[in-house]
Coordinates of C-alpha atoms in Angstrom, one line a residue:
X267 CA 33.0 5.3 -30.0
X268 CA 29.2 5.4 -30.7
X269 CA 27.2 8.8 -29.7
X270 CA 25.6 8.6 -26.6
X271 CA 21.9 7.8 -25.9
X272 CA 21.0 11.0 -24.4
X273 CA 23.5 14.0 -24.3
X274 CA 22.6 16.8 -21.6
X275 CA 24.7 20.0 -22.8
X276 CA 24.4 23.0 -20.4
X277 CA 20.9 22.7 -18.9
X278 CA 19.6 24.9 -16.5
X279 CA 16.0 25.9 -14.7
X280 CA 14.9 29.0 -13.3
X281 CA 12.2 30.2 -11.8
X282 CA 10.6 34.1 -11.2
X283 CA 9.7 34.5 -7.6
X284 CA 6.7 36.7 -7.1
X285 CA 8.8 39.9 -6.7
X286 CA 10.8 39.5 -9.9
X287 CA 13.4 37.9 -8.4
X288 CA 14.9 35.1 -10.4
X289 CA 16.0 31.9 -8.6
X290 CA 18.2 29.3 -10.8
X291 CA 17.8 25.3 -9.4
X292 CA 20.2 24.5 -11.2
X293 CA 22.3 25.7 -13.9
X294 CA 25.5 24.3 -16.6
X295 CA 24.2 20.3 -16.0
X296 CA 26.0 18.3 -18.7
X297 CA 26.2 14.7 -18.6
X298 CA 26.1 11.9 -21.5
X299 CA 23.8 8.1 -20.9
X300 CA 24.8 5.4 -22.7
X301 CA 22.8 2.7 -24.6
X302 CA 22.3 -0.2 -22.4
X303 CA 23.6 2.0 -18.8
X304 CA 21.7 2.3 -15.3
X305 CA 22.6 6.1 -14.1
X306 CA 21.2 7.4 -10.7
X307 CA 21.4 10.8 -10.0
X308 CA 21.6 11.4 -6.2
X309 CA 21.8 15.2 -4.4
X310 CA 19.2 16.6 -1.6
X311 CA 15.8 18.3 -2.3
X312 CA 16.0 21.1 -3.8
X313 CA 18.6 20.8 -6.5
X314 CA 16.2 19.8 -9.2
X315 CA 16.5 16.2 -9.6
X316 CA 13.0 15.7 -10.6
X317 CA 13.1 18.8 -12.7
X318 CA 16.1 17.3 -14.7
X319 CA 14.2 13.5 -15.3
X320 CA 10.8 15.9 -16.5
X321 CA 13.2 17.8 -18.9
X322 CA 14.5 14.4 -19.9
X323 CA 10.9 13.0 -20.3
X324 CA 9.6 16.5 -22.2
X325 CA 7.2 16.9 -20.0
X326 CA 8.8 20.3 -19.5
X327 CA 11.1 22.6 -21.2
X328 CA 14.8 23.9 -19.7
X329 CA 15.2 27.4 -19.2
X330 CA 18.7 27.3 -21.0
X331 CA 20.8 24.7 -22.8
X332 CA 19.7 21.7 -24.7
X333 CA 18.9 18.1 -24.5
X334 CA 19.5 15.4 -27.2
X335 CA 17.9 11.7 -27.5
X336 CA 19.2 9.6 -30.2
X337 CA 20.7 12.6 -31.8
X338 CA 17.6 14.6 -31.7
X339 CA 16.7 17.8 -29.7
X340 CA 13.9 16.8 -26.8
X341 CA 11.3 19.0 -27.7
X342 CA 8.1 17.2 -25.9
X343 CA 7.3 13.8 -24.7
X344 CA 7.9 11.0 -26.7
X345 CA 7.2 7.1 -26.4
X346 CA 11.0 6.5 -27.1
X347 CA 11.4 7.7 -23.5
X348 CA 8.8 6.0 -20.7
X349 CA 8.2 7.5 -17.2
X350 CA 8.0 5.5 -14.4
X351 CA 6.6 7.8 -11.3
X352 CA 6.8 7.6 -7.4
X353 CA 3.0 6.7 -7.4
X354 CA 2.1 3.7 -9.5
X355 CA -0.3 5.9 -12.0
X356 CA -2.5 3.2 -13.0
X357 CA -5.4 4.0 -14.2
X358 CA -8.0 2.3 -11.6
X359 CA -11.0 1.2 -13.3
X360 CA -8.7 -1.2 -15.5
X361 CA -7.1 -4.1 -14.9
X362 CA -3.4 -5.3 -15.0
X363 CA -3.8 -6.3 -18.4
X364 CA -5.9 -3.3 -19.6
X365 CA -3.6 -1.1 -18.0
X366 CA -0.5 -2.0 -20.1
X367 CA -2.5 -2.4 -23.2
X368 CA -3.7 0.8 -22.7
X369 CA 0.4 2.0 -23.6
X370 CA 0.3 -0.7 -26.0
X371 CA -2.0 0.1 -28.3
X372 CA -0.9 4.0 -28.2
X373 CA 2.8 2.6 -29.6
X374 CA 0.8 0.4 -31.8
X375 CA -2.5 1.4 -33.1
X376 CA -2.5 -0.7 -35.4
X377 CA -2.1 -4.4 -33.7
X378 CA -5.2 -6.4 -33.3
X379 CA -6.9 -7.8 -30.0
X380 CA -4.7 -11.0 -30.0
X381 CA -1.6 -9.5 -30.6
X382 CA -2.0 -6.8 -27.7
X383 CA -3.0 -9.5 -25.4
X384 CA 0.2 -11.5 -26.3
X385 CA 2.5 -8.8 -26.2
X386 CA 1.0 -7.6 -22.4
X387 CA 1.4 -11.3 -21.4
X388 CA 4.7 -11.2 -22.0
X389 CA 5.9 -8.1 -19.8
X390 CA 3.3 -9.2 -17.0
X391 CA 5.3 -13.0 -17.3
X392 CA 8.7 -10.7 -17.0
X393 CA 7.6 -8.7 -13.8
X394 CA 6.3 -12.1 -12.1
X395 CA 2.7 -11.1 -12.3
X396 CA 1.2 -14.1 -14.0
X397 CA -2.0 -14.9 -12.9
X398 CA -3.0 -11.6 -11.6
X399 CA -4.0 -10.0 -15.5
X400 CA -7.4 -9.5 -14.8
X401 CA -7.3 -7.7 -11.0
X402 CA -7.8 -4.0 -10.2
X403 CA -5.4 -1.9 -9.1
X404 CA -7.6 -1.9 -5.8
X405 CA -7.0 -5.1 -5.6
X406 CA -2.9 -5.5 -5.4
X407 CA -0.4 -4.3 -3.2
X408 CA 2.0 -1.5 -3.5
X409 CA 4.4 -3.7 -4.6
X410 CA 2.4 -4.9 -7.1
X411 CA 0.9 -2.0 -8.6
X412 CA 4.3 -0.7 -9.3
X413 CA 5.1 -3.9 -11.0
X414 CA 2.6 -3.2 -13.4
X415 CA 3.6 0.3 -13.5
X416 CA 7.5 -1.1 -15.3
X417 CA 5.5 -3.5 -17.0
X418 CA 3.6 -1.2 -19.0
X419 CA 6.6 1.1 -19.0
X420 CA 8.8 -1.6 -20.9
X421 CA 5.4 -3.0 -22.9
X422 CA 5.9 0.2 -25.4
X423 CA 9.8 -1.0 -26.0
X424 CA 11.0 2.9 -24.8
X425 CA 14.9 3.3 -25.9
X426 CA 15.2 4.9 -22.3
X427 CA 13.6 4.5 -19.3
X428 CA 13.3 7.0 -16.7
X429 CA 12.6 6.6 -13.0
X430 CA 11.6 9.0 -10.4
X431 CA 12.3 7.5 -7.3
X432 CA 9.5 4.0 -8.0
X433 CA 10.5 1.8 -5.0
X434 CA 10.1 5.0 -2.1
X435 CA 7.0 4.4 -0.9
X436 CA 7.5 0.6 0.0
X437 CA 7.9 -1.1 2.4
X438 CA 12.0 -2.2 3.0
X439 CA 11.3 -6.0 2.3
X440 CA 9.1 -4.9 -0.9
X441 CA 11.3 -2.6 -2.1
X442 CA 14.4 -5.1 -2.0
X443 CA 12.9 -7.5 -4.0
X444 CA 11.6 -5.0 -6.5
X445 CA 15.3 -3.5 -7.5
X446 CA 15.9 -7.4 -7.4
X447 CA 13.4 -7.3 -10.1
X448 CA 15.1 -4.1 -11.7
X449 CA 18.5 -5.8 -12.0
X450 CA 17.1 -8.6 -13.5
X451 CA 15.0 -6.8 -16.1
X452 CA 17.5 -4.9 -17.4
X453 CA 19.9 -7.5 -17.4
X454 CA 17.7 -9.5 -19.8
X455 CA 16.8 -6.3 -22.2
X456 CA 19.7 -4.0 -21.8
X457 CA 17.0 -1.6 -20.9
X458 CA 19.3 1.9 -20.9
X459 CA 17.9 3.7 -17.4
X460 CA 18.1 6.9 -16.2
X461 CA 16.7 6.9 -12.5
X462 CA 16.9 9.7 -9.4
X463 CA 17.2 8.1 -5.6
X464 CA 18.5 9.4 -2.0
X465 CA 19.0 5.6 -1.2
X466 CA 23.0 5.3 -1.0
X467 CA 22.5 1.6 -1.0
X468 CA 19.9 1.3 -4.0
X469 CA 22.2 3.6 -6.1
X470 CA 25.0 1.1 -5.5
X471 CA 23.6 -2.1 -6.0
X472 CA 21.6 -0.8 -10.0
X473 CA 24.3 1.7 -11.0
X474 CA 26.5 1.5 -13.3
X475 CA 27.4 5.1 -12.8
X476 CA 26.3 7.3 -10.3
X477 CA 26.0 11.1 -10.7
X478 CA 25.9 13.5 -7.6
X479 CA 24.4 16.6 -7.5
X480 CA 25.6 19.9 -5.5
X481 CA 23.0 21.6 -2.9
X482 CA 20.7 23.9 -4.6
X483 CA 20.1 26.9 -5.4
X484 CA 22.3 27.1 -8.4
X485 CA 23.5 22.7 -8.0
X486 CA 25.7 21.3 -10.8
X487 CA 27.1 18.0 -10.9
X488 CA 29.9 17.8 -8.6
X489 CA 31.6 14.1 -9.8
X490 CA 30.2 11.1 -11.6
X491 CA 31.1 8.0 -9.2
X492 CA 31.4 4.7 -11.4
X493 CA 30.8 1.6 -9.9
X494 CA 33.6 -0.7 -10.0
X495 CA 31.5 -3.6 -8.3
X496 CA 30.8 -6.6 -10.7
X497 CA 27.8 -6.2 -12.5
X498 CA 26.1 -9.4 -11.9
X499 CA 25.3 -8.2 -7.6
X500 CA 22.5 -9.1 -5.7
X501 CA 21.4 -7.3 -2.3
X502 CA 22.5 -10.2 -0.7
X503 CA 26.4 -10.4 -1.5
X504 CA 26.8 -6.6 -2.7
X505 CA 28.4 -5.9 0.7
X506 CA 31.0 -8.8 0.2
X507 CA 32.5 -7.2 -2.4
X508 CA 35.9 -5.6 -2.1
X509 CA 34.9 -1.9 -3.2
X510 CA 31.2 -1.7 -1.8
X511 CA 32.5 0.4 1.6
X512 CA 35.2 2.4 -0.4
X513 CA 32.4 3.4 -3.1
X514 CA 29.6 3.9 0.0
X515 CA 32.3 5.6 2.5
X516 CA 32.7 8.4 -0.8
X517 CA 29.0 9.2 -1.6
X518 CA 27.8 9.3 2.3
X519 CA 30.7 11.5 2.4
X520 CA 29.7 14.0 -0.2
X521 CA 25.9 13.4 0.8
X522 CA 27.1 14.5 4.4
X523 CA 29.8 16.9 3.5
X524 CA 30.9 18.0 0.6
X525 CA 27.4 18.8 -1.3
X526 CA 27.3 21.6 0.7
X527 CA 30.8 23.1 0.7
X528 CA 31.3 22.6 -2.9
X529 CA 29.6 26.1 -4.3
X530 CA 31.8 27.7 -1.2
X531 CA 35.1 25.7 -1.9
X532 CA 34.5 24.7 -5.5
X533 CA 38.1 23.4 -6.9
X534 CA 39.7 25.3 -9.3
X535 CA 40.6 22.5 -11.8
X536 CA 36.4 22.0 -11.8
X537 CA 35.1 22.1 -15.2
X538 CA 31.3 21.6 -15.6
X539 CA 31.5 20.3 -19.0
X540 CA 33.6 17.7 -18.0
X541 CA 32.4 16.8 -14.4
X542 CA 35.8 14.5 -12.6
X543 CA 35.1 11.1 -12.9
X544 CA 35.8 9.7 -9.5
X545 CA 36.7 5.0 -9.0
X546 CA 36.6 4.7 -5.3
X547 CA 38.3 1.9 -4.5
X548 CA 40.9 1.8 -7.3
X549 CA 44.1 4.0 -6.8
X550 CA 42.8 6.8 -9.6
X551 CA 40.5 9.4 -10.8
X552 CA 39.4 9.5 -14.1
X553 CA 39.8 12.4 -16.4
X554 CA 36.3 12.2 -18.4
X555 CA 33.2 10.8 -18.2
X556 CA 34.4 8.5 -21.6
X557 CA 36.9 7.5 -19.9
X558 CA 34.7 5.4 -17.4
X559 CA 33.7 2.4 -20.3
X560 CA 36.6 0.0 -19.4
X561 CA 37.7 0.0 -15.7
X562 CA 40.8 -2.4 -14.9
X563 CA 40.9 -4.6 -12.1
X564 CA 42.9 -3.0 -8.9
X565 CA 44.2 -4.2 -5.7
X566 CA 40.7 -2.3 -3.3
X567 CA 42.0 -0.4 -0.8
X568 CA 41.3 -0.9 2.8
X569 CA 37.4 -0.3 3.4
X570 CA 36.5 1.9 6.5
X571 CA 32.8 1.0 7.7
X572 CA 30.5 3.9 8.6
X573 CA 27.7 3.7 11.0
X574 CA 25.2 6.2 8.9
X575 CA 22.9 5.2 6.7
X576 CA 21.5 7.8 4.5

């Protein structure tokens, strides 16, 4: 089996309060992406979600433990890795067009005029804004402007991208058809994705694997929940499927629940190295996170329907 994309060994982040005091967000995080997978990492505020996706990005440094991207230690920010923010970050005295070619030409110094302009067309044709190339980001929606925000995040062909939470601030119809988008996208380019969400129901329908994060201070990763639903949903017929309530029922449940009793109760057999691997849905847990590549077709078990919505 190939090495994985990024590999997350023992991370942690601490702060020093203003009397000395040390506070730790989080602390022992280990957790392997694969090329070509959709992770979201889920937990509550405060246990250093964000923090982890900035460590992965470079943007700033762990206070312990290492990260590795393609077999290399993350020691800064890199274009092999593009960011992909809550706010659409466009730069607003350019257009659509100049905005993307503005990450373009940093990847590629070296391209001419007409190749830019081609290579922009292209990612503005694959996030269905053809047409609008020469507006403002005044001038588009919210919806919009983070469509240009994925275009120009894919334009500079990163190995991984990372999101922080890009469909929040929308509207719920907006947002719908923008992870629409998502899943098509990466789909057609196997884009590898690393991306943080409190949306039960987003998680589920991008996921391949879904990683769950304990309260802070001091969170770990509690369980990595793989999706057993085929990839190939849509938001329309993701409910349909056989395992959608089991796999929903287990992560309200934590969200609810267990997040906050597992630093009380934590189980013995709990190894952070080797966070359980967890197939609701199908009769069995899964020893290791490599274990989670091939998933066999089970008999579902009975779904129970839950009224809250996270």
């Amino acid at each position: 089996m190939s090495d994985p994309l990024i590999r997350i060994e023992g991370i942690a982040k601490r702060f020093a309060g203003r009397d000395g005091a040390v506070s730790t967000v989080f602390e022992d995080v280990h957790l392997s992406v694969e090329q070509g997978e959709f992770v979201c990492l889920i937990g509550h505020s405060g246990c250093g979600k964000t923090t982890i996706l900035n460590i992965l990005a470079g943007l700033e440094p762990a206070s312990g433990g290492y990260v590795f991207a393609g077999g290399r230690e993350i020691r800064g920010p890199s274009l092999d890795r593009a960011v992909i923010f809550q706010s659409h970050a466009l730069m607003p005295w350019l257009t659509v067009a100049g905005n993307i070619a503005f990450a373009v030409t940093s990847r590629w110094p070296e391209w001419d005029r007409s190749r830019v302009r081609e290579h922009c067309q292209q990612y503005i044709d694959l996030v269905n804004l053809t047409g609008a190339e020469k507006k403002r980001p005044a001038e588009l929606s919210g919806g919009m402007k983070q469509r240009v925000g994925i275009a120009r995040a894919l334009a500079i062909q990163p190995r991984m991208l990372l999101m922080d939470e890009p469909f929040s601030a929308l509207d719920a119809l907006t947002r719908g058809m923008l992870q629409e988008e998502a899943l098509r996208i990466c789909a057609e380019t196997r884009q590898t994705v690393f991306m943080i969400t409190h949306d039960v129901d987003e998680a589920i329908l991008l996921a391949d694997k879904i990683v769950l994060m304990t309260n802070g201070p001091g969170a770990r990763i509690a369980e990595i929940v793989v999706n057993t639903l085929p990839r190939d949903r849509s938001r329309h017929s993701v409910h349909k499927e056989p395992h959608y309530y089991p796999i929903r029922n287990h992560l309200v449940d934590f969200l609810v629940t267990r997040s906050r009793q597992f630093n009380e109760a934590r189980p013995a057999s709990y190894d952070p190295k080797h966070p359980p691997v967890v197939t609701p849905g199908l009769s069995e847990t899964l020893p290791a996170p490599a274990a989670a590549a091939s998933i066999p077709a089970r008999p579902a078990e009975k779904a129970v329907v839950v009224s809250l919505r996270h």
